[in-house]
Tab-separated table of N, CA and C and ligand atoms in Angstrom:
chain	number	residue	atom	x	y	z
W	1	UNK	N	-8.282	-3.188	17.207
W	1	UNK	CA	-7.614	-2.084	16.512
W	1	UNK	C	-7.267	-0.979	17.512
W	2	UNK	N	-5.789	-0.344	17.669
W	2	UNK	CA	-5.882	0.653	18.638
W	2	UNK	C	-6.355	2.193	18.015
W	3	UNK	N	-6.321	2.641	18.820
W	3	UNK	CA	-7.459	3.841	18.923
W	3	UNK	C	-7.005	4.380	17.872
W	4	UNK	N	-8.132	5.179	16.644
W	4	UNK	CA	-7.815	5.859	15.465
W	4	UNK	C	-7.152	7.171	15.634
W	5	UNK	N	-6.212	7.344	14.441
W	5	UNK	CA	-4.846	8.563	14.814
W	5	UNK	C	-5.784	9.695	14.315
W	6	UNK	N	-5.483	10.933	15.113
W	6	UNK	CA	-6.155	12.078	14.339
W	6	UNK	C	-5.159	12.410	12.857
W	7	UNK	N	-4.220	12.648	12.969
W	7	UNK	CA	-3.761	12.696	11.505
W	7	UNK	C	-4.201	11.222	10.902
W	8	UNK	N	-4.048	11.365	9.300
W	8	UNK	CA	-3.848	10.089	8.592
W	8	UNK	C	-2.535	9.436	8.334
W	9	UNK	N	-2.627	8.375	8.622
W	9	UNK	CA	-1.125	8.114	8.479
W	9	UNK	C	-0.309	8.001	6.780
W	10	UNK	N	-0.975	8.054	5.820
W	10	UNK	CA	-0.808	8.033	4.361
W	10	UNK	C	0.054	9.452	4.528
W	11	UNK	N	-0.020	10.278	5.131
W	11	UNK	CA	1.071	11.367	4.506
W	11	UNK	C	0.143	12.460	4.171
W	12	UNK	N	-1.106	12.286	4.293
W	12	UNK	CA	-1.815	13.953	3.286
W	12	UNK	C	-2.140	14.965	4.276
W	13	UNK	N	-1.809	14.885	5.748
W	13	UNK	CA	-2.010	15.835	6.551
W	13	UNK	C	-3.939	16.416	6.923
W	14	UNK	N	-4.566	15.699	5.983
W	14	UNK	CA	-5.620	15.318	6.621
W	14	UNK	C	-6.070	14.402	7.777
W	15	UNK	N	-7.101	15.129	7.815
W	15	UNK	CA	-7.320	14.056	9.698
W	15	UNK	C	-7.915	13.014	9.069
W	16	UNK	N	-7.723	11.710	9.978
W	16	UNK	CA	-7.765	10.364	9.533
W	16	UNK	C	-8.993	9.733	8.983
W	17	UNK	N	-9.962	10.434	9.741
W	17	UNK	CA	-11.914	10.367	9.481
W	17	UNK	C	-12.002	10.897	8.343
W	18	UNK	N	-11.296	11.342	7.969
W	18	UNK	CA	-11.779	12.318	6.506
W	18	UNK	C	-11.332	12.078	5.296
W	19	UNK	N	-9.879	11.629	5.874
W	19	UNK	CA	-9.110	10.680	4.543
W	19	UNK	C	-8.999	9.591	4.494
W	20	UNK	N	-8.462	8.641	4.719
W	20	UNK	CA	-8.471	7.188	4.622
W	20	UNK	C	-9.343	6.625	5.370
W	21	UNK	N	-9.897	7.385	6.627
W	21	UNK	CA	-10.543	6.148	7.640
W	21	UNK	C	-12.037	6.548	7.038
W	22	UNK	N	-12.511	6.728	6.064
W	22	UNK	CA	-13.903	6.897	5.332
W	22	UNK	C	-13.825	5.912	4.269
W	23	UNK	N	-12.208	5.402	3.672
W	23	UNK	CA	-12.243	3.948	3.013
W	23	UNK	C	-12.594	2.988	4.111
W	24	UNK	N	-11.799	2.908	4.887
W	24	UNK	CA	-11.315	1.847	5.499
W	24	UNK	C	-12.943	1.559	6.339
W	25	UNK	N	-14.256	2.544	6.934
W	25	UNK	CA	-14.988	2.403	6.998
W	25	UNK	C	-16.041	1.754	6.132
W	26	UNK	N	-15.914	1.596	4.885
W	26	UNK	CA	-16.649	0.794	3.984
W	26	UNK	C	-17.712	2.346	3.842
W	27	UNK	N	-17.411	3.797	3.865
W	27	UNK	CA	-18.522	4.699	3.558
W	27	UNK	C	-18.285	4.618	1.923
W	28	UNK	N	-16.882	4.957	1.423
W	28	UNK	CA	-16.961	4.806	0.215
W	28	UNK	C	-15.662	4.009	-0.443
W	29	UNK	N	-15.751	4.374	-1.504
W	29	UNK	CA	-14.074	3.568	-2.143
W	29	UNK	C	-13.200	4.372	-2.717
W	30	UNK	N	-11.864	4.147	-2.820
W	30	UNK	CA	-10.752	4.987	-3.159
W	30	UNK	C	-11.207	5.217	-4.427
W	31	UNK	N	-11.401	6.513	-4.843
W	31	UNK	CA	-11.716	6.826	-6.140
W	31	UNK	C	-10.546	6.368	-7.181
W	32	UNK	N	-9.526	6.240	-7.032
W	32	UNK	CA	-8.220	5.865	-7.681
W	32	UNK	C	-7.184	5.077	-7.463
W	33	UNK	N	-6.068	4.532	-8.070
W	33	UNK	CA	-4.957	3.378	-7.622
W	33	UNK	C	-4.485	4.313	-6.411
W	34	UNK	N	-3.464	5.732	-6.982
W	34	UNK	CA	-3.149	6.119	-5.728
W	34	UNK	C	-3.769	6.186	-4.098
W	35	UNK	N	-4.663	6.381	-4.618
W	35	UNK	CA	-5.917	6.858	-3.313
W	35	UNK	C	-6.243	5.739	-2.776
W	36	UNK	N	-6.533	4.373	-2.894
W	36	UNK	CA	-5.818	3.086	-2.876
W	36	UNK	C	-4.933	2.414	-2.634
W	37	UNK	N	-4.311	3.139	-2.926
W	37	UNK	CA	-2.642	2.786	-2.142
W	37	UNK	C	-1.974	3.329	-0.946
W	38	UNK	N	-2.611	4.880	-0.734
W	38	UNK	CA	-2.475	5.586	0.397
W	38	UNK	C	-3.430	4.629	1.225
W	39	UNK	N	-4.943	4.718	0.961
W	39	UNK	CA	-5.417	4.314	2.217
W	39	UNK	C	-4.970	2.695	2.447
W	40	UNK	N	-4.290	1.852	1.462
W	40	UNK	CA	-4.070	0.244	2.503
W	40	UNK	C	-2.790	0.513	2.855
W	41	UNK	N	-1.754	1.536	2.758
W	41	UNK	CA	-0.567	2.240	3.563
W	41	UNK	C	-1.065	2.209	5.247
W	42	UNK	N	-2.086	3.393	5.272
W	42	UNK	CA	-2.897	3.621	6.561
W	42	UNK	C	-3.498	1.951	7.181
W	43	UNK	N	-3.923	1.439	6.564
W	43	UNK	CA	-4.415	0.007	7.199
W	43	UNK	C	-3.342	-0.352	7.767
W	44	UNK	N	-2.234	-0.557	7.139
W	44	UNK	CA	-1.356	-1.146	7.702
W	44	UNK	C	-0.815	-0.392	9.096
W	45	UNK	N	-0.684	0.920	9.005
W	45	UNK	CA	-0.254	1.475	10.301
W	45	UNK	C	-1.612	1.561	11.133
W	46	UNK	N	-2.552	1.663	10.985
W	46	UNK	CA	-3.927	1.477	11.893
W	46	UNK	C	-3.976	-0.108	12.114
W	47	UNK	N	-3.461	-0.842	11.481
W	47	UNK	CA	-3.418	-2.185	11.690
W	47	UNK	C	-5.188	-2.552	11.540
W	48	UNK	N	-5.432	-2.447	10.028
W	48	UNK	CA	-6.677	-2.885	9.652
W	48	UNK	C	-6.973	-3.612	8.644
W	49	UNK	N	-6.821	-4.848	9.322
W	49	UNK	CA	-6.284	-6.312	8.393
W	49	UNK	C	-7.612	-6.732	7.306
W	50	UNK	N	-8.506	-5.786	8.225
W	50	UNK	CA	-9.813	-6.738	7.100
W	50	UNK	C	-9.914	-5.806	6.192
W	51	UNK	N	-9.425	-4.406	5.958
W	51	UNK	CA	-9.296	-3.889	4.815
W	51	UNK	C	-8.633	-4.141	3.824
W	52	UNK	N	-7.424	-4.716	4.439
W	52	UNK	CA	-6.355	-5.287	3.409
W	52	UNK	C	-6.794	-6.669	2.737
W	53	UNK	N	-7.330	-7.342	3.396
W	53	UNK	CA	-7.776	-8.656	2.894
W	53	UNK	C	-8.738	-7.844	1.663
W	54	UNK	N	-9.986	-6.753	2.109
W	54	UNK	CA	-10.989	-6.582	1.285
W	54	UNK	C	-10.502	-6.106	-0.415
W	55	UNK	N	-9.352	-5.462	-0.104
W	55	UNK	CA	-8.832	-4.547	-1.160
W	55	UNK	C	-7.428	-5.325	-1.880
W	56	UNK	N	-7.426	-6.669	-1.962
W	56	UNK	CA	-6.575	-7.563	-2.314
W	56	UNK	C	-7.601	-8.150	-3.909
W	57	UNK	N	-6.704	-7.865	-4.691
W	57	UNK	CA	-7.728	-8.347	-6.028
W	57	UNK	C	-7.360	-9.893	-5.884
W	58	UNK	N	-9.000	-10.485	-6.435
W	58	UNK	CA	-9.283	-11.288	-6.827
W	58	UNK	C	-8.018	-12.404	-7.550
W	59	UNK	N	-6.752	-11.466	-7.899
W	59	UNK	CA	-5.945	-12.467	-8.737
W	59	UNK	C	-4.739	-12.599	-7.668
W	60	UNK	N	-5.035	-11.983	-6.804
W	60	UNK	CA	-4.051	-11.780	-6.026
W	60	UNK	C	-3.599	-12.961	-4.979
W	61	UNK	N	-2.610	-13.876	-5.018
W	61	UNK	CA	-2.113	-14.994	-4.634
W	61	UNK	C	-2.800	-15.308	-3.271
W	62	UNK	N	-2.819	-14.276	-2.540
W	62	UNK	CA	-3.322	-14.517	-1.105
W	62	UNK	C	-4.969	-14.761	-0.907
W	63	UNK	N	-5.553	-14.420	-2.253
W	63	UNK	CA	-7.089	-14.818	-2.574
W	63	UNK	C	-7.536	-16.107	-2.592
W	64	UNK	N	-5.927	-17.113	-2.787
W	64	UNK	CA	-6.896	-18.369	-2.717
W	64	UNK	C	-6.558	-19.344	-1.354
W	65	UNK	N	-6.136	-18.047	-0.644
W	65	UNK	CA	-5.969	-19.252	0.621
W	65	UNK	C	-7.248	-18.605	1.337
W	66	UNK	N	-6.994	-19.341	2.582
W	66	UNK	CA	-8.748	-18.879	3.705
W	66	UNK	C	-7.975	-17.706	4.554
W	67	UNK	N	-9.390	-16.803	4.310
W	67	UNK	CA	-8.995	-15.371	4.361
W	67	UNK	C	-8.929	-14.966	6.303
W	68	UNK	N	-9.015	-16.574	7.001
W	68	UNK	CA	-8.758	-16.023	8.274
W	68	UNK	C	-7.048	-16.581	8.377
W	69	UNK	N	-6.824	-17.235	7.362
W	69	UNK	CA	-5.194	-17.476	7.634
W	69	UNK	C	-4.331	-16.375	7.560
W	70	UNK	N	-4.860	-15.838	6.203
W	70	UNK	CA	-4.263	-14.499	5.714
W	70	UNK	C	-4.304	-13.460	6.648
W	71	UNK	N	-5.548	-13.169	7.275
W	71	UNK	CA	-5.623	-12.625	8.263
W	71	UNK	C	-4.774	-11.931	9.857
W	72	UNK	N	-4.792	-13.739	9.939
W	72	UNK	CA	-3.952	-14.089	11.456
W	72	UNK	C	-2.380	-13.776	10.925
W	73	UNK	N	-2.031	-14.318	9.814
W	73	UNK	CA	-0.774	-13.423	9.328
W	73	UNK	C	-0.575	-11.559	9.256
W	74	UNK	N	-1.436	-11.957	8.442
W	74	UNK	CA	-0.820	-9.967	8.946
W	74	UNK	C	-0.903	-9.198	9.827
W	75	UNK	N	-1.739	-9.565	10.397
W	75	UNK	CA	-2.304	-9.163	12.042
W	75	UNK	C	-1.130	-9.040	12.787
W	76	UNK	N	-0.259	-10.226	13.013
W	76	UNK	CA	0.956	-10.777	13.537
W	76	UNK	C	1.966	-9.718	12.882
W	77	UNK	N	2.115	-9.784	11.849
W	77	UNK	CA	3.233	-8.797	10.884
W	77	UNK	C	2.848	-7.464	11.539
W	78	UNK	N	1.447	-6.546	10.797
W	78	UNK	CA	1.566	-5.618	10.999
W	78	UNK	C	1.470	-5.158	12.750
W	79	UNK	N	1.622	-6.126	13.799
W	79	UNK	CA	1.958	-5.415	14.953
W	79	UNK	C	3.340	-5.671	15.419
W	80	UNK	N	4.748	-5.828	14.274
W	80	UNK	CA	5.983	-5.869	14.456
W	80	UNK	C	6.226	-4.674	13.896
W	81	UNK	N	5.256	-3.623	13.219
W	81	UNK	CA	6.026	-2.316	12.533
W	81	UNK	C	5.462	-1.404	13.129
W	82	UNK	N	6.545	-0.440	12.636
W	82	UNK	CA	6.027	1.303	13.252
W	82	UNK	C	6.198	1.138	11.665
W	83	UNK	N	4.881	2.437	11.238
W	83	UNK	CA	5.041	2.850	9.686
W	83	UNK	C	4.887	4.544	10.204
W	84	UNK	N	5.942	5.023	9.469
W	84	UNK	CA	6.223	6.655	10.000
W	84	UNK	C	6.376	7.387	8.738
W	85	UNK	N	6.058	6.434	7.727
W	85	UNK	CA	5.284	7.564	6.381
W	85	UNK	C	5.402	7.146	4.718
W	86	UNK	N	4.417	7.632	3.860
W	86	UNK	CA	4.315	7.147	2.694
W	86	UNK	C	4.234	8.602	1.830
W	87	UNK	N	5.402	8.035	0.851
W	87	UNK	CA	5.639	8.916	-0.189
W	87	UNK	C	5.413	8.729	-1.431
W	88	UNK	N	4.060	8.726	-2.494
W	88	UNK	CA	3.521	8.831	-3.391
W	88	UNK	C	4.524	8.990	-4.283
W	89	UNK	N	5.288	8.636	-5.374
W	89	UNK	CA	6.439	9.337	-6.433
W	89	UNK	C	5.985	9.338	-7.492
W	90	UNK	N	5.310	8.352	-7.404
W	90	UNK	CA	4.949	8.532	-9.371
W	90	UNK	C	3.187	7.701	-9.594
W	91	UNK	N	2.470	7.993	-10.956
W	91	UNK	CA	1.473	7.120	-10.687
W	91	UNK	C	1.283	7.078	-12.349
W	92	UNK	N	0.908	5.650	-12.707
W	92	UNK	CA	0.127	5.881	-14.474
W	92	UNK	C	-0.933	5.439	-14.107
W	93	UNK	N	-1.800	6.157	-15.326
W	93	UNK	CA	-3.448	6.116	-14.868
W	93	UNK	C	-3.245	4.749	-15.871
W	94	UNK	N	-4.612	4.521	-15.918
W	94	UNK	CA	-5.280	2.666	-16.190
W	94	UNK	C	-4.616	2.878	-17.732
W	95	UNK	N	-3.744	1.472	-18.036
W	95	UNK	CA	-3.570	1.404	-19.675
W	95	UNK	C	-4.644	0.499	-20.498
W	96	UNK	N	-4.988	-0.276	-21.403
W	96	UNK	CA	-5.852	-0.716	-21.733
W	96	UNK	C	-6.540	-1.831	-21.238
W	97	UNK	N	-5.794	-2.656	-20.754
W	97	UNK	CA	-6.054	-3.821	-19.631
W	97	UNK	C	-6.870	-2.661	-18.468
W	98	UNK	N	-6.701	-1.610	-18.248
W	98	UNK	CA	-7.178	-1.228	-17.076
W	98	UNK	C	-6.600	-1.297	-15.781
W	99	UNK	N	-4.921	-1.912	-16.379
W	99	UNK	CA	-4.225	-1.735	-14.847
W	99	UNK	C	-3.702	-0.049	-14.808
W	100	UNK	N	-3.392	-0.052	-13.452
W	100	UNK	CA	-3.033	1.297	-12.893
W	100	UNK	C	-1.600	0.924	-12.008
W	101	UNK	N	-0.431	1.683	-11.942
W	101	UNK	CA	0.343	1.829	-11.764
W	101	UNK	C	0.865	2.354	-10.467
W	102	UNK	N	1.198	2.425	-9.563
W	102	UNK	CA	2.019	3.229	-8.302
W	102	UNK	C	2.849	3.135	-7.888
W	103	UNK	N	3.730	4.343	-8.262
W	103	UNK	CA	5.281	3.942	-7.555
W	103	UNK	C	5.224	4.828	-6.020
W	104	UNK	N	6.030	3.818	-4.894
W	104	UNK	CA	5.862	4.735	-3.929
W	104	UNK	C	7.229	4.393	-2.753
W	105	UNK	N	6.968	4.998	-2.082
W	105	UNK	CA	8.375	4.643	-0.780
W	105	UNK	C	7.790	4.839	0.639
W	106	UNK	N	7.480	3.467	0.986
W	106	UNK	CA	6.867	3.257	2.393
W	106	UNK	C	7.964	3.396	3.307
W	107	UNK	N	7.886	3.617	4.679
W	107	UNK	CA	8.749	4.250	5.323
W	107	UNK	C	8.227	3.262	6.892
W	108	UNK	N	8.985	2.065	7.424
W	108	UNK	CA	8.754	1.582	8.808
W	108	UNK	C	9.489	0.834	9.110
W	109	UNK	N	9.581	0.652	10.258
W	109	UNK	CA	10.658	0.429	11.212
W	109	UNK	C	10.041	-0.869	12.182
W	110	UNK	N	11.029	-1.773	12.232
W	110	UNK	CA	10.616	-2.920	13.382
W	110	UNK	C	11.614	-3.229	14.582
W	111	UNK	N	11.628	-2.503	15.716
W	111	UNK	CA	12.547	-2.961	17.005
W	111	UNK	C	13.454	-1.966	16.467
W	112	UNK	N	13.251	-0.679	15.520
W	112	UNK	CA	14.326	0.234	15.617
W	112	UNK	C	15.024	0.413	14.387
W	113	UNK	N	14.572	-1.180	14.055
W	113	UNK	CA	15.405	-1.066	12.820
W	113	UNK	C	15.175	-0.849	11.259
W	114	UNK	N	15.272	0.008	10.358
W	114	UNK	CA	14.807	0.593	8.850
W	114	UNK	C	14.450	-0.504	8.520
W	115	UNK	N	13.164	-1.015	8.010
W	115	UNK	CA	12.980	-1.472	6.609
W	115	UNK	C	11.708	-1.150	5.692
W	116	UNK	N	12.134	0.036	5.327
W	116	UNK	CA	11.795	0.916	4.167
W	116	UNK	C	11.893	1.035	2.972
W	117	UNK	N	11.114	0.489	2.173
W	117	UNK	CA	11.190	0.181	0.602
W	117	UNK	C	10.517	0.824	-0.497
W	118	UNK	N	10.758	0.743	-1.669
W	118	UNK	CA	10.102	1.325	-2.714
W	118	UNK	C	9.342	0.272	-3.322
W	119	UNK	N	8.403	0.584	-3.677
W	119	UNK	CA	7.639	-0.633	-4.695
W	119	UNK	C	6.872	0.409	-5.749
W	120	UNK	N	6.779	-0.854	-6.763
W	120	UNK	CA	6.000	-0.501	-8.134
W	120	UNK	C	5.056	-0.915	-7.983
W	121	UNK	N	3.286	-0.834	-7.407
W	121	UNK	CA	2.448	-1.487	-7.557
W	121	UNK	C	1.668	-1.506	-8.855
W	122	UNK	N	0.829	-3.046	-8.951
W	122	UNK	CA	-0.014	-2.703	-9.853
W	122	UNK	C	-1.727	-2.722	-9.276
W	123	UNK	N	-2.629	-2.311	-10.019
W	123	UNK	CA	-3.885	-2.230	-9.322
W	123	UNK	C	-4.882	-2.145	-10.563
W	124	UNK	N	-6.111	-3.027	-10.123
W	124	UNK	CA	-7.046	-3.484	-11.250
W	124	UNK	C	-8.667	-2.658	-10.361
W	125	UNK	N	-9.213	-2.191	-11.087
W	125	UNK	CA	-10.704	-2.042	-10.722
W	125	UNK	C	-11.697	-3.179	-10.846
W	126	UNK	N	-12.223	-4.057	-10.065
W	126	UNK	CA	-13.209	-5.528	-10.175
W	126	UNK	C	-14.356	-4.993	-9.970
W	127	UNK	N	-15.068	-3.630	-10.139
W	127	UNK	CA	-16.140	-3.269	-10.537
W	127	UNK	C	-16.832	-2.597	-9.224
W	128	UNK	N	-16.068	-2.803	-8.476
W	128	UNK	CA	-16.343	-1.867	-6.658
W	128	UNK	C	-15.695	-1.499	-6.349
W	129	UNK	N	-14.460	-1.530	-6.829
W	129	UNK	CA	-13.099	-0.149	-6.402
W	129	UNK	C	-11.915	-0.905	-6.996
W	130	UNK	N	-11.230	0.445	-6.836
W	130	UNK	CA	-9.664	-0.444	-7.141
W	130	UNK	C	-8.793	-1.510	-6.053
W	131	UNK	N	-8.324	-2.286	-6.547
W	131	UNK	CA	-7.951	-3.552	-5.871
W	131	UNK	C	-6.551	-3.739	-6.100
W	132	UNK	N	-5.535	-4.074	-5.396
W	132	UNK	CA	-4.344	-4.654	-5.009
W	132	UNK	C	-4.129	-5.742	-5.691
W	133	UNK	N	-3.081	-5.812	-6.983
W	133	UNK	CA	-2.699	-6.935	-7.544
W	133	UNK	C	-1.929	-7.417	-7.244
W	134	UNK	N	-0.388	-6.735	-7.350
W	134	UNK	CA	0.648	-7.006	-6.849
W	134	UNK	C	1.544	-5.752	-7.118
W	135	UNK	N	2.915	-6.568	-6.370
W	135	UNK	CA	3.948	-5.468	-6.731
W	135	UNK	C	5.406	-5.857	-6.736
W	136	UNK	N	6.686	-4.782	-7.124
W	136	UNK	CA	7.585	-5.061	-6.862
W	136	UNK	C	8.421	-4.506	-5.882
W	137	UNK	N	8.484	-5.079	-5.035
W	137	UNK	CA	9.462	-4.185	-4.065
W	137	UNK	C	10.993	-3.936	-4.133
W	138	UNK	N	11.563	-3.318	-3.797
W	138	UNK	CA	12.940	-2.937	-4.581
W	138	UNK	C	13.353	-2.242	-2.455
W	139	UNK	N	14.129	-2.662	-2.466
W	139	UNK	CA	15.327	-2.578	-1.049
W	139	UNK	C	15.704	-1.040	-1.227
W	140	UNK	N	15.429	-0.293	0.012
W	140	UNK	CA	16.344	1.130	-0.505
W	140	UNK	C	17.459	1.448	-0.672
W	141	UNK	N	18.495	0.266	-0.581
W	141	UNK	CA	19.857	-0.386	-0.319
W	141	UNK	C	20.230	-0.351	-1.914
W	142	UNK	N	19.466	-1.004	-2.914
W	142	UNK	CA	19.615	-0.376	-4.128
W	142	UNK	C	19.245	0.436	-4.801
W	143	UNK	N	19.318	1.773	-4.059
W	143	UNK	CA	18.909	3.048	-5.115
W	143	UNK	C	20.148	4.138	-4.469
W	144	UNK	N	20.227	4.681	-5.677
W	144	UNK	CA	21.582	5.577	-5.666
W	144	UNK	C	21.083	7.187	-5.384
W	145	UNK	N	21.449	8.073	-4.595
W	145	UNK	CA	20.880	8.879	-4.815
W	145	UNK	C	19.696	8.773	-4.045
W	146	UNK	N	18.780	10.386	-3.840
W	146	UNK	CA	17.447	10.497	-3.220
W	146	UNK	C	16.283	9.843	-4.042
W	147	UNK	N	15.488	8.580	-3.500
W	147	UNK	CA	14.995	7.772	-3.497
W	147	UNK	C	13.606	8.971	-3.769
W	148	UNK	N	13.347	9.512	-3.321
W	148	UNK	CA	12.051	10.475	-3.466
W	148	UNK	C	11.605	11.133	-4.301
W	149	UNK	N	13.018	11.094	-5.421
W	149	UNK	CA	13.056	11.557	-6.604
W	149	UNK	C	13.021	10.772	-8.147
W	150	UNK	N	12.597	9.488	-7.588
W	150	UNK	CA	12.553	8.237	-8.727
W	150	UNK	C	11.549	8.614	-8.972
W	151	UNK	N	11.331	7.968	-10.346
W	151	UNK	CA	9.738	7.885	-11.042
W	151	UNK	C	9.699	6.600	-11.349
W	152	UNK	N	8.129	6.432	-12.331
W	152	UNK	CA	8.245	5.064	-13.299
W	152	UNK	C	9.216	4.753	-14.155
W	153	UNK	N	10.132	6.134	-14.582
W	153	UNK	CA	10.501	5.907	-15.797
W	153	UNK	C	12.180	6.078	-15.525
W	154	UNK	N	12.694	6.228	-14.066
W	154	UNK	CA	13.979	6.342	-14.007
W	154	UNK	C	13.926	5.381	-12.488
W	155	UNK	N	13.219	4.331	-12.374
W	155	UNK	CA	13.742	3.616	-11.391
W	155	UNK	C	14.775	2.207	-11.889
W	156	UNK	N	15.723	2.202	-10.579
W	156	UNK	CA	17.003	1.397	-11.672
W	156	UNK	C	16.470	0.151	-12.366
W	157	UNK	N	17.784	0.073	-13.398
W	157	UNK	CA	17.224	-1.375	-14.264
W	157	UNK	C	17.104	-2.103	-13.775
W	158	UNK	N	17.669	-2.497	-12.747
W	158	UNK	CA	17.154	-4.067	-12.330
W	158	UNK	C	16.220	-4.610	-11.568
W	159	UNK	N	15.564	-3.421	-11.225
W	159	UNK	CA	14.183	-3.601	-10.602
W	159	UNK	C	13.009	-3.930	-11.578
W	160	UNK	N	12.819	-5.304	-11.268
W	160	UNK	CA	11.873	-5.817	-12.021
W	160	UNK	C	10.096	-5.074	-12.549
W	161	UNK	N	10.420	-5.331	-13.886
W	161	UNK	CA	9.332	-4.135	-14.299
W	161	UNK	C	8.528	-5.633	-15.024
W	162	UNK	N	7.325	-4.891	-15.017
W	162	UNK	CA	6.373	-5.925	-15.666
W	162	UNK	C	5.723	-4.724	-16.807
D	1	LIG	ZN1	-5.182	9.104	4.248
């Protein structure tokens, strides 16, 4: 892992020990989906693959392969990106199932070049924190207008909603 950033890279202008890198240490767990979603943002730009594996729910497709394959994959991926920032837009707290909601707009670049997207995540609590189900990612290529200003409830129709 290269050397930890004094800012956090999630965007909250806290230093990194204090905000995300106290998940990503196993001291405690994201109290929430968002808070959850910021800190496996930061994994990815700290390039901290075994967090991401840890914080991948149980239903989550990549759970049933062997978690050093998954591994050696993202490892590989996340050292093709620069991630230069995450923008929180919208969030619903747990509906009765207990999923939780996050809309957000990750922001990174590979060899220079944008690929920066919005996604709808969803996120389940398995009884030790909140966990990574899945999501939809949506191209910033289809959104009209400032992207920073979408919510849950005005992102375009054809972005697949569950
Ligand atoms: Zn953070």
């Amino acid at each position: 892992m290269p050397s930890a950033p004094k800012l956090c890279p999630c965007g909250s202008t806290q230093r990194y020990a204090a905000c995300c890198g106290r998940f990503h240490r196993g001291l405690e767990e994201a109290p929430d989906a968002p808070a959850l979603m910021r800190s496996r943002y930061a994994a990815f730009a700290v390039r901290d693959v075994a967090y991401l594996w840890r914080t991948l729910h149980a239903t989550h497709p990549d759970r049933s392969r062997p978690e050093a394959d998954v591994t050696r994959e993202l490892r590989a991926a996340v050292s093709q990106f620069h991630y230069t920032g995450l923008k929180v837009l919208d969030a619903r707290a747990p509906d009765a199932q207990g999923r939780a909601q996050v809309l957000f707009l990750a922001r990174l670049f590979r060899a220079g070049k944008e690929h920066s997207f919005l996604e709808t995540s969803d996120f389940l609590h398995d009884g030790v924190g909140w966990r990574y189900v899945g999501g939809e990612p949506l191209p910033l290529a289809a959104v009209q207008g400032d992207p920073e200003r979408l919510t849950l409830d005005t992102l375009p129709a054809h972005a697949p909603r569950r």
